[in-house]
Amino acid sequence: MARRPALLVLDLINELVHPDGKYAEDGFCRAVAERGVLERAATAIERARLAGIPVIYVVVGFSLGYTDWPASSELFASARDGDRVVLGTWGTQVHDALKPAEGEPIVEKRRVSPFYGTHLDVLLRNLDVNTLLLTGVTTDLVILSTARDGHDRDYHVEVLEDATATDTREAHEAALALIARTATVSSVDQALPA
């Protein structure tokens, strides 16, 4: 079967990866900078566009007033407490280094997995995609969830390891070990050669 990929740019939003983001002190911004994730993601986006590969952005956030916020989630507890990741604000915009081009879809999610409660799967099927190329943060949460959920929806999944990060190197490596059980761990250059 011919490879028909889409590049998913996952949660590379200001709140998580910009130095002025409310989660900057949690280690994500530092890890993204140290690993060169924004630069590598930008390269992946540029190469995908040149090759005619769809680029799809996924952003996490909640409605103003947090009516769609999961009250039982320890992970998302700080969002409401800190007035963070409100959709439509600067915090949930994709980082300026990776701005979506006109017409590129942006999928809003309210949970870790970009498939949960969104139209992502329908979008991918309509684009006749069978392979997901993943970049973004965090490796141990959204990347892992997307890889597993994509696998279970019969997509081939490739994680562009050098364009992903989480708050600690240990969590990043542990997530990659789990991801490798159901997906291919590659790099920007391997998945999207110049």
JSON list of C-alpha atoms in Angstrom, two decimals:
[
{"chain": "A", "resi": 1, "resn": "MET", "atom": "CA", "xyz": [0.00, 0.00, 0.00]},
{"chain": "A", "resi": 2, "resn": "ALA", "atom": "CA", "xyz": [1.30, 3.44, -0.93]},
{"chain": "A", "resi": 3, "resn": "ARG", "atom": "CA", "xyz": [2.31, 5.72, 1.94]},
{"chain": "A", "resi": 4, "resn": "ARG", "atom": "CA", "xyz": [-0.11, 8.68, 2.18]},
{"chain": "A", "resi": 5, "resn": "PRO", "atom": "CA", "xyz": [1.08, 10.72, 5.17]},
{"chain": "A", "resi": 6, "resn": "ALA", "atom": "CA", "xyz": [-0.15, 13.73, 7.07]},
{"chain": "A", "resi": 7, "resn": "LEU", "atom": "CA", "xyz": [2.02, 15.72, 9.46]},
{"chain": "A", "resi": 8, "resn": "LEU", "atom": "CA", "xyz": [0.36, 16.32, 12.83]},
{"chain": "A", "resi": 9, "resn": "VAL", "atom": "CA", "xyz": [1.70, 19.29, 14.79]},
{"chain": "A", "resi": 10, "resn": "LEU", "atom": "CA", "xyz": [0.57, 18.51, 18.33]},
{"chain": "A", "resi": 11, "resn": "ASP", "atom": "CA", "xyz": [0.17, 21.10, 21.11]},
{"chain": "A", "resi": 12, "resn": "LEU", "atom": "CA", "xyz": [3.05, 23.33, 20.04]},
{"chain": "A", "resi": 13, "resn": "ILE", "atom": "CA", "xyz": [1.13, 26.24, 21.54]},
{"chain": "A", "resi": 14, "resn": "ASN", "atom": "CA", "xyz": [2.36, 29.34, 23.33]},
{"chain": "A", "resi": 15, "resn": "GLU", "atom": "CA", "xyz": [1.16, 28.23, 26.77]},
{"chain": "A", "resi": 16, "resn": "LEU", "atom": "CA", "xyz": [3.49, 25.20, 26.63]},
{"chain": "A", "resi": 17, "resn": "VAL", "atom": "CA", "xyz": [6.46, 26.17, 24.45]},
{"chain": "A", "resi": 18, "resn": "HIS", "atom": "CA", "xyz": [6.82, 29.96, 24.58]},
{"chain": "A", "resi": 19, "resn": "PRO", "atom": "CA", "xyz": [8.96, 31.47, 27.37]},
{"chain": "A", "resi": 20, "resn": "ASP", "atom": "CA", "xyz": [6.01, 33.70, 28.32]},
{"chain": "A", "resi": 21, "resn": "GLY", "atom": "CA", "xyz": [3.58, 30.76, 28.48]},
{"chain": "A", "resi": 22, "resn": "LYS", "atom": "CA", "xyz": [1.97, 29.89, 31.80]},
{"chain": "A", "resi": 23, "resn": "TYR", "atom": "CA", "xyz": [3.47, 26.38, 31.67]},
{"chain": "A", "resi": 24, "resn": "ALA", "atom": "CA", "xyz": [6.98, 27.62, 30.75]},
{"chain": "A", "resi": 25, "resn": "GLU", "atom": "CA", "xyz": [8.27, 27.02, 34.27]},
{"chain": "A", "resi": 26, "resn": "ASP", "atom": "CA", "xyz": [7.07, 23.38, 34.17]},
{"chain": "A", "resi": 27, "resn": "GLY", "atom": "CA", "xyz": [10.01, 22.33, 31.99]},
{"chain": "A", "resi": 28, "resn": "PHE", "atom": "CA", "xyz": [8.34, 21.96, 28.60]},
{"chain": "A", "resi": 29, "resn": "CYS", "atom": "CA", "xyz": [9.68, 25.22, 27.19]},
{"chain": "A", "resi": 30, "resn": "ARG", "atom": "CA", "xyz": [13.21, 24.42, 28.38]},
{"chain": "A", "resi": 31, "resn": "ALA", "atom": "CA", "xyz": [13.12, 20.91, 26.90]},
{"chain": "A", "resi": 32, "resn": "VAL", "atom": "CA", "xyz": [11.73, 22.20, 23.59]},
{"chain": "A", "resi": 33, "resn": "ALA", "atom": "CA", "xyz": [14.52, 24.80, 23.40]},
{"chain": "A", "resi": 34, "resn": "GLU", "atom": "CA", "xyz": [17.29, 22.37, 24.39]},
{"chain": "A", "resi": 35, "resn": "ARG", "atom": "CA", "xyz": [16.15, 19.77, 21.85]},
{"chain": "A", "resi": 36, "resn": "GLY", "atom": "CA", "xyz": [15.55, 22.28, 19.03]},
{"chain": "A", "resi": 37, "resn": "VAL", "atom": "CA", "xyz": [11.97, 21.07, 18.65]},
{"chain": "A", "resi": 38, "resn": "LEU", "atom": "CA", "xyz": [10.56, 24.28, 17.17]},
{"chain": "A", "resi": 39, "resn": "GLU", "atom": "CA", "xyz": [13.30, 24.42, 14.54]},
{"chain": "A", "resi": 40, "resn": "ARG", "atom": "CA", "xyz": [12.89, 20.75, 13.61]},
{"chain": "A", "resi": 41, "resn": "ALA", "atom": "CA", "xyz": [9.10, 21.02, 13.57]},
{"chain": "A", "resi": 42, "resn": "ALA", "atom": "CA", "xyz": [9.42, 24.05, 11.28]},
{"chain": "A", "resi": 43, "resn": "THR", "atom": "CA", "xyz": [11.65, 22.01, 8.97]},
{"chain": "A", "resi": 44, "resn": "ALA", "atom": "CA", "xyz": [9.12, 19.15, 8.98]},
{"chain": "A", "resi": 45, "resn": "ILE", "atom": "CA", "xyz": [6.30, 21.57, 8.17]},
{"chain": "A", "resi": 46, "resn": "GLU", "atom": "CA", "xyz": [8.24, 23.16, 5.32]},
{"chain": "A", "resi": 47, "resn": "ARG", "atom": "CA", "xyz": [9.19, 19.80, 3.83]},
{"chain": "A", "resi": 48, "resn": "ALA", "atom": "CA", "xyz": [5.66, 18.45, 4.16]},
{"chain": "A", "resi": 49, "resn": "ARG", "atom": "CA", "xyz": [4.22, 21.49, 2.39]},
{"chain": "A", "resi": 50, "resn": "LEU", "atom": "CA", "xyz": [6.76, 21.20, -0.43]},
{"chain": "A", "resi": 51, "resn": "ALA", "atom": "CA", "xyz": [5.89, 17.52, -0.85]},
{"chain": "A", "resi": 52, "resn": "GLY", "atom": "CA", "xyz": [2.15, 18.19, -0.86]},
{"chain": "A", "resi": 53, "resn": "ILE", "atom": "CA", "xyz": [1.68, 16.38, 2.46]},
{"chain": "A", "resi": 54, "resn": "PRO", "atom": "CA", "xyz": [-1.20, 17.77, 4.55]},
{"chain": "A", "resi": 55, "resn": "VAL", "atom": "CA", "xyz": [-0.18, 19.61, 7.71]},
{"chain": "A", "resi": 56, "resn": "ILE", "atom": "CA", "xyz": [-2.74, 19.42, 10.50]},
{"chain": "A", "resi": 57, "resn": "TYR", "atom": "CA", "xyz": [-2.42, 21.36, 13.74]},
{"chain": "A", "resi": 58, "resn": "VAL", "atom": "CA", "xyz": [-3.88, 20.12, 17.02]},
{"chain": "A", "resi": 59, "resn": "VAL", "atom": "CA", "xyz": [-4.27, 22.43, 20.01]},
{"chain": "A", "resi": 60, "resn": "VAL", "atom": "CA", "xyz": [-5.42, 21.65, 23.52]},
{"chain": "A", "resi": 61, "resn": "GLY", "atom": "CA", "xyz": [-7.71, 24.05, 25.31]},
{"chain": "A", "resi": 62, "resn": "PHE", "atom": "CA", "xyz": [-11.00, 24.70, 27.00]},
{"chain": "A", "resi": 63, "resn": "SER", "atom": "CA", "xyz": [-13.89, 27.07, 26.49]},
{"chain": "A", "resi": 64, "resn": "LEU", "atom": "CA", "xyz": [-14.04, 30.26, 28.50]},
{"chain": "A", "resi": 65, "resn": "GLY", "atom": "CA", "xyz": [-15.62, 29.29, 31.83]},
{"chain": "A", "resi": 66, "resn": "TYR", "atom": "CA", "xyz": [-14.22, 25.73, 31.52]},
{"chain": "A", "resi": 67, "resn": "THR", "atom": "CA", "xyz": [-17.59, 24.08, 30.87]},
{"chain": "A", "resi": 68, "resn": "ASP", "atom": "CA", "xyz": [-15.77, 21.36, 28.87]},
{"chain": "A", "resi": 69, "resn": "TRP", "atom": "CA", "xyz": [-12.92, 20.92, 31.39]},
{"chain": "A", "resi": 70, "resn": "PRO", "atom": "CA", "xyz": [-12.58, 17.44, 32.96]},
{"chain": "A", "resi": 71, "resn": "ALA", "atom": "CA", "xyz": [-13.09, 18.12, 36.67]},
{"chain": "A", "resi": 72, "resn": "SER", "atom": "CA", "xyz": [-11.79, 14.69, 37.69]},
{"chain": "A", "resi": 73, "resn": "SER", "atom": "CA", "xyz": [-8.47, 15.04, 35.83]},
{"chain": "A", "resi": 74, "resn": "GLU", "atom": "CA", "xyz": [-5.41, 15.68, 37.97]},
{"chain": "A", "resi": 75, "resn": "LEU", "atom": "CA", "xyz": [-3.48, 16.45, 34.79]},
{"chain": "A", "resi": 76, "resn": "PHE", "atom": "CA", "xyz": [-5.79, 19.30, 33.79]},
{"chain": "A", "resi": 77, "resn": "ALA", "atom": "CA", "xyz": [-6.42, 20.62, 37.33]},
{"chain": "A", "resi": 78, "resn": "SER", "atom": "CA", "xyz": [-3.84, 23.39, 36.97]},
{"chain": "A", "resi": 79, "resn": "ALA", "atom": "CA", "xyz": [-5.47, 24.64, 33.78]},
{"chain": "A", "resi": 80, "resn": "ARG", "atom": "CA", "xyz": [-8.57, 25.91, 35.55]},
{"chain": "A", "resi": 81, "resn": "ASP", "atom": "CA", "xyz": [-6.74, 26.94, 38.70]},
{"chain": "A", "resi": 82, "resn": "GLY", "atom": "CA", "xyz": [-4.27, 29.02, 36.70]},
{"chain": "A", "resi": 83, "resn": "ASP", "atom": "CA", "xyz": [-6.69, 30.33, 34.07]},
{"chain": "A", "resi": 84, "resn": "ARG", "atom": "CA", "xyz": [-4.66, 28.50, 31.44]},
{"chain": "A", "resi": 85, "resn": "VAL", "atom": "CA", "xyz": [-5.24, 27.05, 27.96]},
{"chain": "A", "resi": 86, "resn": "VAL", "atom": "CA", "xyz": [-8.42, 28.96, 27.15]},
{"chain": "A", "resi": 87, "resn": "LEU", "atom": "CA", "xyz": [-9.30, 28.49, 23.49]},
{"chain": "A", "resi": 88, "resn": "GLY", "atom": "CA", "xyz": [-9.13, 31.64, 21.41]},
{"chain": "A", "resi": 89, "resn": "THR", "atom": "CA", "xyz": [-6.43, 33.25, 23.56]},
{"chain": "A", "resi": 90, "resn": "TRP", "atom": "CA", "xyz": [-2.73, 33.81, 22.87]},
{"chain": "A", "resi": 91, "resn": "GLY", "atom": "CA", "xyz": [-1.93, 30.79, 25.05]},
{"chain": "A", "resi": 92, "resn": "THR", "atom": "CA", "xyz": [-3.65, 28.31, 22.73]},
{"chain": "A", "resi": 93, "resn": "GLN", "atom": "CA", "xyz": [-2.30, 29.78, 19.52]},
{"chain": "A", "resi": 94, "resn": "VAL", "atom": "CA", "xyz": [0.35, 27.81, 17.66]},
{"chain": "A", "resi": 95, "resn": "HIS", "atom": "CA", "xyz": [3.82, 29.25, 18.30]},
{"chain": "A", "resi": 96, "resn": "ASP", "atom": "CA", "xyz": [4.74, 31.94, 15.74]},
{"chain": "A", "resi": 97, "resn": "ALA", "atom": "CA", "xyz": [7.67, 29.85, 14.44]},
{"chain": "A", "resi": 98, "resn": "LEU", "atom": "CA", "xyz": [5.13, 27.28, 13.18]},
{"chain": "A", "resi": 99, "resn": "LYS", "atom": "CA", "xyz": [2.16, 29.38, 12.06]},
{"chain": "A", "resi": 100, "resn": "PRO", "atom": "CA", "xyz": [-0.45, 27.49, 10.05]},
{"chain": "A", "resi": 101, "resn": "ALA", "atom": "CA", "xyz": [-0.71, 28.46, 6.40]},
{"chain": "A", "resi": 102, "resn": "GLU", "atom": "CA", "xyz": [-4.05, 29.57, 5.05]},
{"chain": "A", "resi": 103, "resn": "GLY", "atom": "CA", "xyz": [-6.39, 26.61, 4.81]},
{"chain": "A", "resi": 104, "resn": "GLU", "atom": "CA", "xyz": [-4.40, 24.28, 7.05]},
{"chain": "A", "resi": 105, "resn": "PRO", "atom": "CA", "xyz": [-6.77, 22.72, 9.57]},
{"chain": "A", "resi": 106, "resn": "ILE", "atom": "CA", "xyz": [-6.56, 23.34, 13.30]},
{"chain": "A", "resi": 107, "resn": "VAL", "atom": "CA", "xyz": [-8.24, 20.69, 15.45]},
{"chain": "A", "resi": 108, "resn": "GLU", "atom": "CA", "xyz": [-9.19, 21.75, 18.98]},
{"chain": "A", "resi": 109, "resn": "LYS", "atom": "CA", "xyz": [-9.12, 19.04, 21.64]},
{"chain": "A", "resi": 110, "resn": "ARG", "atom": "CA", "xyz": [-10.20, 18.99, 25.26]},
{"chain": "A", "resi": 111, "resn": "ARG", "atom": "CA", "xyz": [-8.41, 15.84, 26.37]},
{"chain": "A", "resi": 112, "resn": "VAL", "atom": "CA", "xyz": [-4.96, 14.31, 25.88]},
{"chain": "A", "resi": 113, "resn": "SER", "atom": "CA", "xyz": [-5.79, 12.32, 22.75]},
{"chain": "A", "resi": 114, "resn": "PRO", "atom": "CA", "xyz": [-6.48, 14.37, 19.62]},
{"chain": "A", "resi": 115, "resn": "PHE", "atom": "CA", "xyz": [-8.96, 11.71, 18.50]},
{"chain": "A", "resi": 116, "resn": "TYR", "atom": "CA", "xyz": [-11.19, 11.97, 21.58]},
{"chain": "A", "resi": 117, "resn": "GLY", "atom": "CA", "xyz": [-14.27, 14.08, 20.87]},
{"chain": "A", "resi": 118, "resn": "THR", "atom": "CA", "xyz": [-12.82, 15.71, 17.74]},
{"chain": "A", "resi": 119, "resn": "HIS", "atom": "CA", "xyz": [-13.22, 15.40, 13.98]},
{"chain": "A", "resi": 120, "resn": "LEU", "atom": "CA", "xyz": [-9.56, 14.43, 13.42]},
{"chain": "A", "resi": 121, "resn": "ASP", "atom": "CA", "xyz": [-10.28, 10.90, 12.21]},
{"chain": "A", "resi": 122, "resn": "VAL", "atom": "CA", "xyz": [-12.92, 12.12, 9.73]},
{"chain": "A", "resi": 123, "resn": "LEU", "atom": "CA", "xyz": [-10.50, 14.78, 8.48]},
{"chain": "A", "resi": 124, "resn": "LEU", "atom": "CA", "xyz": [-7.72, 12.24, 7.97]},
{"chain": "A", "resi": 125, "resn": "ARG", "atom": "CA", "xyz": [-10.04, 9.79, 6.19]},
{"chain": "A", "resi": 126, "resn": "ASN", "atom": "CA", "xyz": [-11.34, 12.56, 3.91]},
{"chain": "A", "resi": 127, "resn": "LEU", "atom": "CA", "xyz": [-7.73, 13.37, 3.00]},
{"chain": "A", "resi": 128, "resn": "ASP", "atom": "CA", "xyz": [-7.10, 9.65, 2.27]},
{"chain": "A", "resi": 129, "resn": "VAL", "atom": "CA", "xyz": [-4.29, 9.56, 4.84]},
{"chain": "A", "resi": 130, "resn": "ASN", "atom": "CA", "xyz": [-2.92, 6.21, 6.02]},
{"chain": "A", "resi": 131, "resn": "THR", "atom": "CA", "xyz": [0.26, 7.38, 7.79]},
{"chain": "A", "resi": 132, "resn": "LEU", "atom": "CA", "xyz": [0.61, 9.84, 10.66]},
{"chain": "A", "resi": 133, "resn": "LEU", "atom": "CA", "xyz": [3.85, 11.76, 11.18]},
{"chain": "A", "resi": 134, "resn": "LEU", "atom": "CA", "xyz": [3.89, 13.12, 14.72]},
{"chain": "A", "resi": 135, "resn": "THR", "atom": "CA", "xyz": [5.69, 16.15, 16.11]},
{"chain": "A", "resi": 136, "resn": "GLY", "atom": "CA", "xyz": [4.97, 18.14, 19.26]},
{"chain": "A", "resi": 137, "resn": "VAL", "atom": "CA", "xyz": [4.71, 18.05, 23.03]},
{"chain": "A", "resi": 138, "resn": "THR", "atom": "CA", "xyz": [4.49, 16.15, 25.20]},
{"chain": "A", "resi": 139, "resn": "THR", "atom": "CA", "xyz": [6.10, 12.86, 24.26]},
{"chain": "A", "resi": 140, "resn": "ASP", "atom": "CA", "xyz": [4.68, 11.02, 27.27]},
{"chain": "A", "resi": 141, "resn": "LEU", "atom": "CA", "xyz": [1.14, 12.34, 26.88]},
{"chain": "A", "resi": 142, "resn": "VAL", "atom": "CA", "xyz": [-0.16, 13.58, 23.51]},
{"chain": "A", "resi": 143, "resn": "ILE", "atom": "CA", "xyz": [2.48, 11.87, 21.34]},
{"chain": "A", "resi": 144, "resn": "LEU", "atom": "CA", "xyz": [2.03, 8.54, 23.12]},
{"chain": "A", "resi": 145, "resn": "SER", "atom": "CA", "xyz": [-1.78, 8.83, 23.05]},
{"chain": "A", "resi": 146, "resn": "THR", "atom": "CA", "xyz": [-1.84, 9.80, 19.38]},
{"chain": "A", "resi": 147, "resn": "ALA", "atom": "CA", "xyz": [0.49, 6.95, 18.46]},
{"chain": "A", "resi": 148, "resn": "ARG", "atom": "CA", "xyz": [-1.63, 4.39, 20.28]},
{"chain": "A", "resi": 149, "resn": "ASP", "atom": "CA", "xyz": [-4.99, 5.77, 19.15]},
{"chain": "A", "resi": 150, "resn": "GLY", "atom": "CA", "xyz": [-3.71, 6.12, 15.58]},
{"chain": "A", "resi": 151, "resn": "HIS", "atom": "CA", "xyz": [-2.51, 2.53, 15.63]},
{"chain": "A", "resi": 152, "resn": "ASP", "atom": "CA", "xyz": [-5.90, 1.34, 16.86]},
{"chain": "A", "resi": 153, "resn": "ARG", "atom": "CA", "xyz": [-7.56, 3.23, 14.01]},
{"chain": "A", "resi": 154, "resn": "ASP", "atom": "CA", "xyz": [-5.35, 1.36, 11.51]},
{"chain": "A", "resi": 155, "resn": "TYR", "atom": "CA", "xyz": [-2.95, 4.17, 10.67]},
{"chain": "A", "resi": 156, "resn": "HIS", "atom": "CA", "xyz": [0.77, 3.59, 10.32]},
{"chain": "A", "resi": 157, "resn": "VAL", "atom": "CA", "xyz": [2.38, 5.97, 12.81]},
{"chain": "A", "resi": 158, "resn": "GLU", "atom": "CA", "xyz": [5.85, 7.53, 12.66]},
{"chain": "A", "resi": 159, "resn": "VAL", "atom": "CA", "xyz": [7.03, 9.62, 15.60]},
{"chain": "A", "resi": 160, "resn": "LEU", "atom": "CA", "xyz": [9.60, 12.24, 14.60]},
{"chain": "A", "resi": 161, "resn": "GLU", "atom": "CA", "xyz": [11.59, 11.84, 17.79]},
{"chain": "A", "resi": 162, "resn": "ASP", "atom": "CA", "xyz": [13.85, 14.83, 17.22]},
{"chain": "A", "resi": 163, "resn": "ALA", "atom": "CA", "xyz": [10.78, 17.08, 16.90]},
{"chain": "A", "resi": 164, "resn": "THR", "atom": "CA", "xyz": [9.17, 15.98, 20.17]},
{"chain": "A", "resi": 165, "resn": "ALA", "atom": "CA", "xyz": [9.84, 16.72, 23.84]},
{"chain": "A", "resi": 166, "resn": "THR", "atom": "CA", "xyz": [8.48, 16.52, 27.35]},
{"chain": "A", "resi": 167, "resn": "ASP", "atom": "CA", "xyz": [9.56, 18.03, 30.65]},
{"chain": "A", "resi": 168, "resn": "THR", "atom": "CA", "xyz": [12.26, 15.44, 31.47]},
{"chain": "A", "resi": 169, "resn": "ARG", "atom": "CA", "xyz": [14.64, 13.34, 29.41]},
{"chain": "A", "resi": 170, "resn": "GLU", "atom": "CA", "xyz": [13.65, 10.25, 31.43]},
{"chain": "A", "resi": 171, "resn": "ALA", "atom": "CA", "xyz": [9.95, 10.66, 30.62]},
{"chain": "A", "resi": 172, "resn": "HIS", "atom": "CA", "xyz": [10.81, 11.29, 26.96]},
{"chain": "A", "resi": 173, "resn": "GLU", "atom": "CA", "xyz": [12.89, 8.10, 26.70]},
{"chain": "A", "resi": 174, "resn": "ALA", "atom": "CA", "xyz": [10.32, 6.00, 28.59]},
{"chain": "A", "resi": 175, "resn": "ALA", "atom": "CA", "xyz": [7.55, 7.23, 26.30]},
{"chain": "A", "resi": 176, "resn": "LEU", "atom": "CA", "xyz": [9.60, 6.43, 23.19]},
{"chain": "A", "resi": 177, "resn": "ALA", "atom": "CA", "xyz": [10.18, 2.89, 24.47]},
{"chain": "A", "resi": 178, "resn": "LEU", "atom": "CA", "xyz": [6.41, 2.42, 24.78]},
{"chain": "A", "resi": 179, "resn": "ILE", "atom": "CA", "xyz": [5.69, 4.12, 21.46]},
{"chain": "A", "resi": 180, "resn": "ALA", "atom": "CA", "xyz": [8.11, 1.81, 19.65]},
{"chain": "A", "resi": 181, "resn": "ARG", "atom": "CA", "xyz": [5.81, -1.12, 20.43]},
{"chain": "A", "resi": 182, "resn": "THR", "atom": "CA", "xyz": [3.07, 0.19, 18.10]},
{"chain": "A", "resi": 183, "resn": "ALA", "atom": "CA", "xyz": [4.76, 2.85, 15.95]},
{"chain": "A", "resi": 184, "resn": "THR", "atom": "CA", "xyz": [7.97, 3.66, 14.12]},
{"chain": "A", "resi": 185, "resn": "VAL", "atom": "CA", "xyz": [10.34, 6.02, 15.92]},
{"chain": "A", "resi": 186, "resn": "SER", "atom": "CA", "xyz": [12.18, 8.05, 13.28]},
{"chain": "A", "resi": 187, "resn": "SER", "atom": "CA", "xyz": [13.40, 11.61, 12.70]},
{"chain": "A", "resi": 188, "resn": "VAL", "atom": "CA", "xyz": [12.47, 14.57, 10.55]},
{"chain": "A", "resi": 189, "resn": "ASP", "atom": "CA", "xyz": [15.20, 13.67, 8.04]},
{"chain": "A", "resi": 190, "resn": "GLN", "atom": "CA", "xyz": [14.11, 10.03, 7.86]},
{"chain": "A", "resi": 191, "resn": "ALA", "atom": "CA", "xyz": [10.38, 10.70, 7.50]},
{"chain": "A", "resi": 192, "resn": "LEU", "atom": "CA", "xyz": [10.63, 13.86, 5.40]},
{"chain": "A", "resi": 193, "resn": "PRO", "atom": "CA", "xyz": [13.96, 13.86, 3.54]},
{"chain": "A", "resi": 194, "resn": "ALA", "atom": "CA", "xyz": [15.16, 17.16, 2.08]}
]
